[in-house]
PDB file of C-alpha atoms in Angstrom:
ATOM      1  CA  MET A 287       0.000   0.000   0.000  1.00  0.00           C
ATOM      2  CA  ILE A 288       1.485   3.332  -1.081  1.00  0.00           C
ATOM      3  CA  GLN A 289       1.352   6.188   1.413  1.00  0.00           C
ATOM      4  CA  ILE A 290       2.541   9.762   1.127  1.00  0.00           C
ATOM      5  CA  ILE A 291       4.579  11.272   3.918  1.00  0.00           C
ATOM      6  CA  GLY A 292       6.487  14.541   4.218  1.00  0.00           C
ATOM      7  CA  LEU A 293       9.976  14.811   5.685  1.00  0.00           C
ATOM      8  CA  GLY A 294      11.821  17.958   6.623  1.00  0.00           C
ATOM      9  CA  GLY A 295      15.118  18.464   8.347  1.00  0.00           C
ATOM     10  CA  GLY A 296      18.026  19.895   6.496  1.00  0.00           C
ATOM     11  CA  CYS A 297      18.458  21.082   2.982  1.00  0.00           C
ATOM     12  CA  HIS A 298      15.915  19.523   0.653  1.00  0.00           C
ATOM     13  CA  TRP A 299      18.704  18.619  -1.791  1.00  0.00           C
ATOM     14  CA  CYS A 300      20.205  16.362   0.873  1.00  0.00           C
ATOM     15  CA  THR A 301      16.902  14.873   1.985  1.00  0.00           C
ATOM     16  CA  GLU A 302      15.872  14.224  -1.614  1.00  0.00           C
ATOM     17  CA  ALA A 303      19.159  12.421  -2.371  1.00  0.00           C
ATOM     18  CA  VAL A 304      18.876  10.125   0.665  1.00  0.00           C
ATOM     19  CA  PHE A 305      15.307   9.030   0.011  1.00  0.00           C
ATOM     20  CA  GLN A 306      15.831   8.556  -3.735  1.00  0.00           C
ATOM     21  CA  GLN A 307      18.168   5.683  -2.785  1.00  0.00           C
ATOM     22  CA  LEU A 308      15.563   3.645  -0.902  1.00  0.00           C
ATOM     23  CA  GLU A 309      13.808   0.584  -2.188  1.00  0.00           C
ATOM     24  CA  GLY A 310      10.114   1.057  -1.498  1.00  0.00           C
ATOM     25  CA  VAL A 311      10.202   4.799  -2.155  1.00  0.00           C
ATOM     26  CA  SER A 312       8.774   5.301  -5.630  1.00  0.00           C
ATOM     27  CA  ASN A 313       8.643   9.075  -5.878  1.00  0.00           C
ATOM     28  CA  VAL A 314      10.455  11.920  -4.128  1.00  0.00           C
ATOM     29  CA  ARG A 315       9.262  15.488  -4.607  1.00  0.00           C
ATOM     30  CA  GLN A 316      11.588  18.233  -3.394  1.00  0.00           C
ATOM     31  CA  GLY A 317      10.203  21.564  -2.254  1.00  0.00           C
ATOM     32  CA  TYR A 318       8.648  23.350   0.672  1.00  0.00           C
ATOM     33  CA  ILE A 319       5.963  22.261   3.126  1.00  0.00           C
ATOM     34  CA  LYS A 320       3.883  24.147   5.611  1.00  0.00           C
ATOM     35  CA  SER A 321       1.674  22.961   8.420  1.00  0.00           C
ATOM     36  CA  LEU A 322      -0.816  24.554  10.767  1.00  0.00           C
ATOM     37  CA  ALA A 323       0.080  27.611  12.869  1.00  0.00           C
ATOM     38  CA  PRO A 324       2.540  28.195  14.386  1.00  0.00           C
ATOM     39  CA  HIS A 325       4.301  26.041  11.742  1.00  0.00           C
ATOM     40  CA  ASP A 326       2.536  27.651   8.791  1.00  0.00           C
ATOM     41  CA  THR A 327       5.616  29.124   7.127  1.00  0.00           C
ATOM     42  CA  TRP A 328       7.316  27.368   4.228  1.00  0.00           C
ATOM     43  CA  SER A 329      10.178  25.078   5.224  1.00  0.00           C
ATOM     44  CA  GLU A 330      12.423  22.937   3.015  1.00  0.00           C
ATOM     45  CA  ALA A 331      11.160  19.365   2.812  1.00  0.00           C
ATOM     46  CA  ILE A 332      10.258  16.465   0.571  1.00  0.00           C
ATOM     47  CA  LEU A 333       7.171  14.394  -0.089  1.00  0.00           C
ATOM     48  CA  VAL A 334       7.731  10.682  -0.618  1.00  0.00           C
ATOM     49  CA  ASP A 335       5.484   7.967  -1.983  1.00  0.00           C
ATOM     50  CA  VAL A 336       6.398   4.934   0.082  1.00  0.00           C
ATOM     51  CA  ASP A 337       5.302   1.318  -0.082  1.00  0.00           C
ATOM     52  CA  LEU A 338       5.201   0.240   3.561  1.00  0.00           C
ATOM     53  CA  ALA A 339       5.109  -3.400   2.464  1.00  0.00           C
ATOM     54  CA  VAL A 340       8.659  -2.912   1.135  1.00  0.00           C
ATOM     55  CA  ILE A 341      10.135  -0.558   3.750  1.00  0.00           C
ATOM     56  CA  SER A 342       8.671  -0.192   7.214  1.00  0.00           C
ATOM     57  CA  LEU A 343       7.553   3.138   8.606  1.00  0.00           C
ATOM     58  CA  GLU A 344      10.068   2.628  11.428  1.00  0.00           C
ATOM     59  CA  LYS A 345      12.955   2.174   8.972  1.00  0.00           C
ATOM     60  CA  LEU A 346      11.866   5.192   6.920  1.00  0.00           C
ATOM     61  CA  ILE A 347      11.667   7.460   9.976  1.00  0.00           C
ATOM     62  CA  ASP A 348      14.874   6.059  11.465  1.00  0.00           C
ATOM     63  CA  ILE A 349      16.714   6.941   8.248  1.00  0.00           C
ATOM     64  CA  HIS A 350      15.207  10.417   8.352  1.00  0.00           C
ATOM     65  CA  LEU A 351      16.220  10.988  11.977  1.00  0.00           C
ATOM     66  CA  GLU A 352      19.749   9.705  11.485  1.00  0.00           C
ATOM     67  CA  THR A 353      20.499  11.658   8.291  1.00  0.00           C
ATOM     68  CA  HIS A 354      19.762  15.149   9.550  1.00  0.00           C
ATOM     69  CA  SER A 355      20.280  17.112  12.747  1.00  0.00           C
ATOM     70  CA  SER A 356      17.219  15.739  14.546  1.00  0.00           C
ATOM     71  CA  THR A 357      18.334  16.314  18.139  1.00  0.00           C
ATOM     72  CA  VAL A 358      19.637  19.890  18.004  1.00  0.00           C
ATOM     73  CA  ASN A 359      17.932  23.235  17.526  1.00  0.00           C
ATOM     74  CA  HIS A 360      19.811  25.836  15.521  1.00  0.00           C
ATOM     75  CA  GLN A 361      19.195  29.347  14.254  1.00  0.00           C
ATOM     76  CA  ARG A 362      17.893  28.214  10.838  1.00  0.00           C
ATOM     77  CA  ARG A 363      15.259  25.807  12.213  1.00  0.00           C
ATOM     78  CA  SER A 364      12.361  27.741  10.671  1.00  0.00           C
ATOM     79  CA  GLU A 365      13.879  27.286   7.206  1.00  0.00           C
ATOM     80  CA  TYR A 366      14.973  23.715   7.983  1.00  0.00           C
ATOM     81  CA  ARG A 367      12.180  22.503  10.262  1.00  0.00           C
ATOM     82  CA  SER A 368      12.840  19.009  11.625  1.00  0.00           C
ATOM     83  CA  ALA A 369       9.517  17.338  10.989  1.00  0.00           C
ATOM     84  CA  VAL A 370       7.515  14.389   9.794  1.00  0.00           C
ATOM     85  CA  TYR A 371       4.428  15.687   7.993  1.00  0.00           C
ATOM     86  CA  VAL A 372       1.426  13.371   8.120  1.00  0.00           C
ATOM     87  CA  MET A 373      -1.581  13.329   5.837  1.00  0.00           C
ATOM     88  CA  GLU A 374      -4.186  11.895   8.203  1.00  0.00           C
ATOM     89  CA  ASP A 375      -4.835  11.341  11.906  1.00  0.00           C
ATOM     90  CA  ASN A 376      -4.233   7.572  11.956  1.00  0.00           C
ATOM     91  CA  GLN A 377      -0.858   8.136  10.254  1.00  0.00           C
ATOM     92  CA  MET A 378      -0.005  10.639  13.011  1.00  0.00           C
ATOM     93  CA  LYS A 379      -0.654   8.051  15.716  1.00  0.00           C
ATOM     94  CA  ARG A 380       1.564   5.475  13.987  1.00  0.00           C
ATOM     95  CA  VAL A 381       4.383   8.021  13.570  1.00  0.00           C
ATOM     96  CA  GLU A 382       4.108   9.004  17.259  1.00  0.00           C
ATOM     97  CA  VAL A 383       4.548   5.349  18.295  1.00  0.00           C
ATOM     98  CA  VAL A 384       7.515   4.904  15.952  1.00  0.00           C
ATOM     99  CA  MET A 385       9.215   8.114  17.114  1.00  0.00           C
ATOM    100  CA  SER A 386       8.802   7.131  20.755  1.00  0.00           C
ATOM    101  CA  SER A 387      10.202   3.664  20.076  1.00  0.00           C
ATOM    102  CA  LEU A 388      13.200   5.039  18.162  1.00  0.00           C
ATOM    103  CA  SER A 389      13.912   7.568  20.901  1.00  0.00           C
ATOM    104  CA  ARG A 390      14.164   4.713  23.432  1.00  0.00           C
ATOM    105  CA  LYS A 391      16.071   2.433  21.054  1.00  0.00           C
ATOM    106  CA  ARG A 392      18.708   5.037  20.180  1.00  0.00           C
ATOM    107  CA  ASP A 393      18.595   6.801  23.581  1.00  0.00           C
ATOM    108  CA  LYS A 394      18.077  10.172  21.910  1.00  0.00           C
ATOM    109  CA  ASN A 395      15.731  13.081  22.554  1.00  0.00           C
ATOM    110  CA  TYR A 396      14.488  14.083  19.122  1.00  0.00           C
ATOM    111  CA  ILE A 397      13.325  17.621  18.454  1.00  0.00           C
ATOM    112  CA  THR A 398      11.610  16.385  15.282  1.00  0.00           C
ATOM    113  CA  GLN A 399       7.978  17.406  15.264  1.00  0.00           C
ATOM    114  CA  ILE A 400       5.068  15.398  13.943  1.00  0.00           C
ATOM    115  CA  LEU A 401       2.948  17.899  12.061  1.00  0.00           C
ATOM    116  CA  LYS A 402      -0.184  17.876   9.978  1.00  0.00           C
ATOM    117  CA  PHE A 403       0.581  18.377   6.296  1.00  0.00           C
ATOM    118  CA  VAL A 404      -1.196  21.427   4.865  1.00  0.00           C
ATOM    119  CA  GLU A 405       0.466  22.416   1.603  1.00  0.00           C
ATOM    120  CA  PHE A 406       3.400  21.607  -0.683  1.00  0.00           C
ATOM    121  CA  LYS A 407       5.190  23.851  -3.156  1.00  0.00           C
ATOM    122  CA  ALA A 408       7.739  22.257  -5.506  1.00  0.00           C
ATOM    123  CA  SER A 409      11.245  23.642  -5.850  1.00  0.00           C
ATOM    124  CA  ARG A 410      12.145  25.251  -9.140  1.00  0.00           C
ATOM    125  CA  SER A 411      12.961  22.614 -11.745  1.00  0.00           C
ATOM    126  CA  SER A 412      16.604  23.702 -12.079  1.00  0.00           C
ATOM    127  CA  ILE A 413      17.438  22.352  -8.591  1.00  0.00           C
ATOM    128  CA  GLN A 414      15.320  19.202  -8.543  1.00  0.00           C
ATOM    129  CA  ASP A 415      17.202  15.891  -8.691  1.00  0.00           C
ATOM    130  CA  TYR A 416      20.167  17.887  -7.465  1.00  0.00           C
ATOM    131  CA  TYR A 417      22.448  14.993  -6.534  1.00  0.00           C
ATOM    132  CA  ARG A 418      21.501  12.833  -9.520  1.00  0.00           C
ATOM    133  CA  THR A 419      22.260  15.630 -11.978  1.00  0.00           C
ATOM    134  CA  ARG A 420      25.479  16.935 -10.390  1.00  0.00           C
ATOM    135  CA  PRO A 421      27.041  14.312  -8.094  1.00  0.00           C
ATOM    136  CA  ASP A 422      30.492  15.885  -8.416  1.00  0.00           C
ATOM    137  CA  ALA A 423      29.373  19.332  -7.254  1.00  0.00           C
ATOM    138  CA  PRO A 424      31.202  20.562  -4.123  1.00  0.00           C
ATOM    139  CA  PHE A 425      27.916  20.757  -2.184  1.00  0.00           C
ATOM    140  CA  CYS A 426      27.199  17.111  -2.962  1.00  0.00           C
ATOM    141  CA  LYS A 427      30.669  15.992  -1.944  1.00  0.00           C
ATOM    142  CA  ARG A 428      30.589  17.965   1.295  1.00  0.00           C
ATOM    143  CA  TYR A 429      27.003  17.486   2.497  1.00  0.00           C
ATOM    144  CA  ILE A 430      25.154  14.773   0.578  1.00  0.00           C
ATOM    145  CA  GLU A 431      27.776  12.033   0.336  1.00  0.00           C
ATOM    146  CA  PRO A 432      28.304  11.864   4.137  1.00  0.00           C
ATOM    147  CA  LYS A 433      24.539  11.350   4.519  1.00  0.00           C
ATOM    148  CA  LEU A 434      24.639   8.566   1.932  1.00  0.00           C
ATOM    149  CA  GLU A 435      27.419   6.926   3.961  1.00  0.00           C
ATOM    150  CA  ILE A 436      25.183   7.045   7.040  1.00  0.00           C
ATOM    151  CA  LEU A 437      22.424   5.473   4.964  1.00  0.00           C
ATOM    152  CA  LYS A 438      24.724   2.603   3.921  1.00  0.00           C
ATOM    153  CA  LYS A 439      25.540   1.899   7.575  1.00  0.00           C
ATOM    154  CA  LEU A 440      21.866   1.929   8.535  1.00  0.00           C
ATOM    155  CA  GLU A 441      21.080  -0.574   5.788  1.00  0.00           C
ATOM    156  CA  GLU A 442      23.751  -3.076   6.902  1.00  0.00           C
TER     157      GLU A 442
END
């Protein structure tokens, strides 16, 4: 069963590149998401179409939490909101259970918020598929490739 879920944390180029690598994720849309007030400003994020029969919700969220700064607030948090955006109430409850379980499992206090999805705005086409179209760019080498290394370790 395919579900849509939003993920925000760091730069959407980085988040897009990580989730494009996953089996079970069939579509990644890079852009900006907003939620309900007080989180109703645009923040960099992605929307993913995920087949939870192929990759579990726990694995998907664990990858998200481990590949961005999910335990630390910083001055650009409004632009890079650490969040899981849910489409419906029953999805919110499942994400809450998973987040709580992962917090205990990894012994971490996540700042990542579980927010109701309200609206998505795609990035301009010239920056979509950023890593796939320019893997040798300095940004990719410095920021995206270390996240892909984390992903490899999580998949072992």
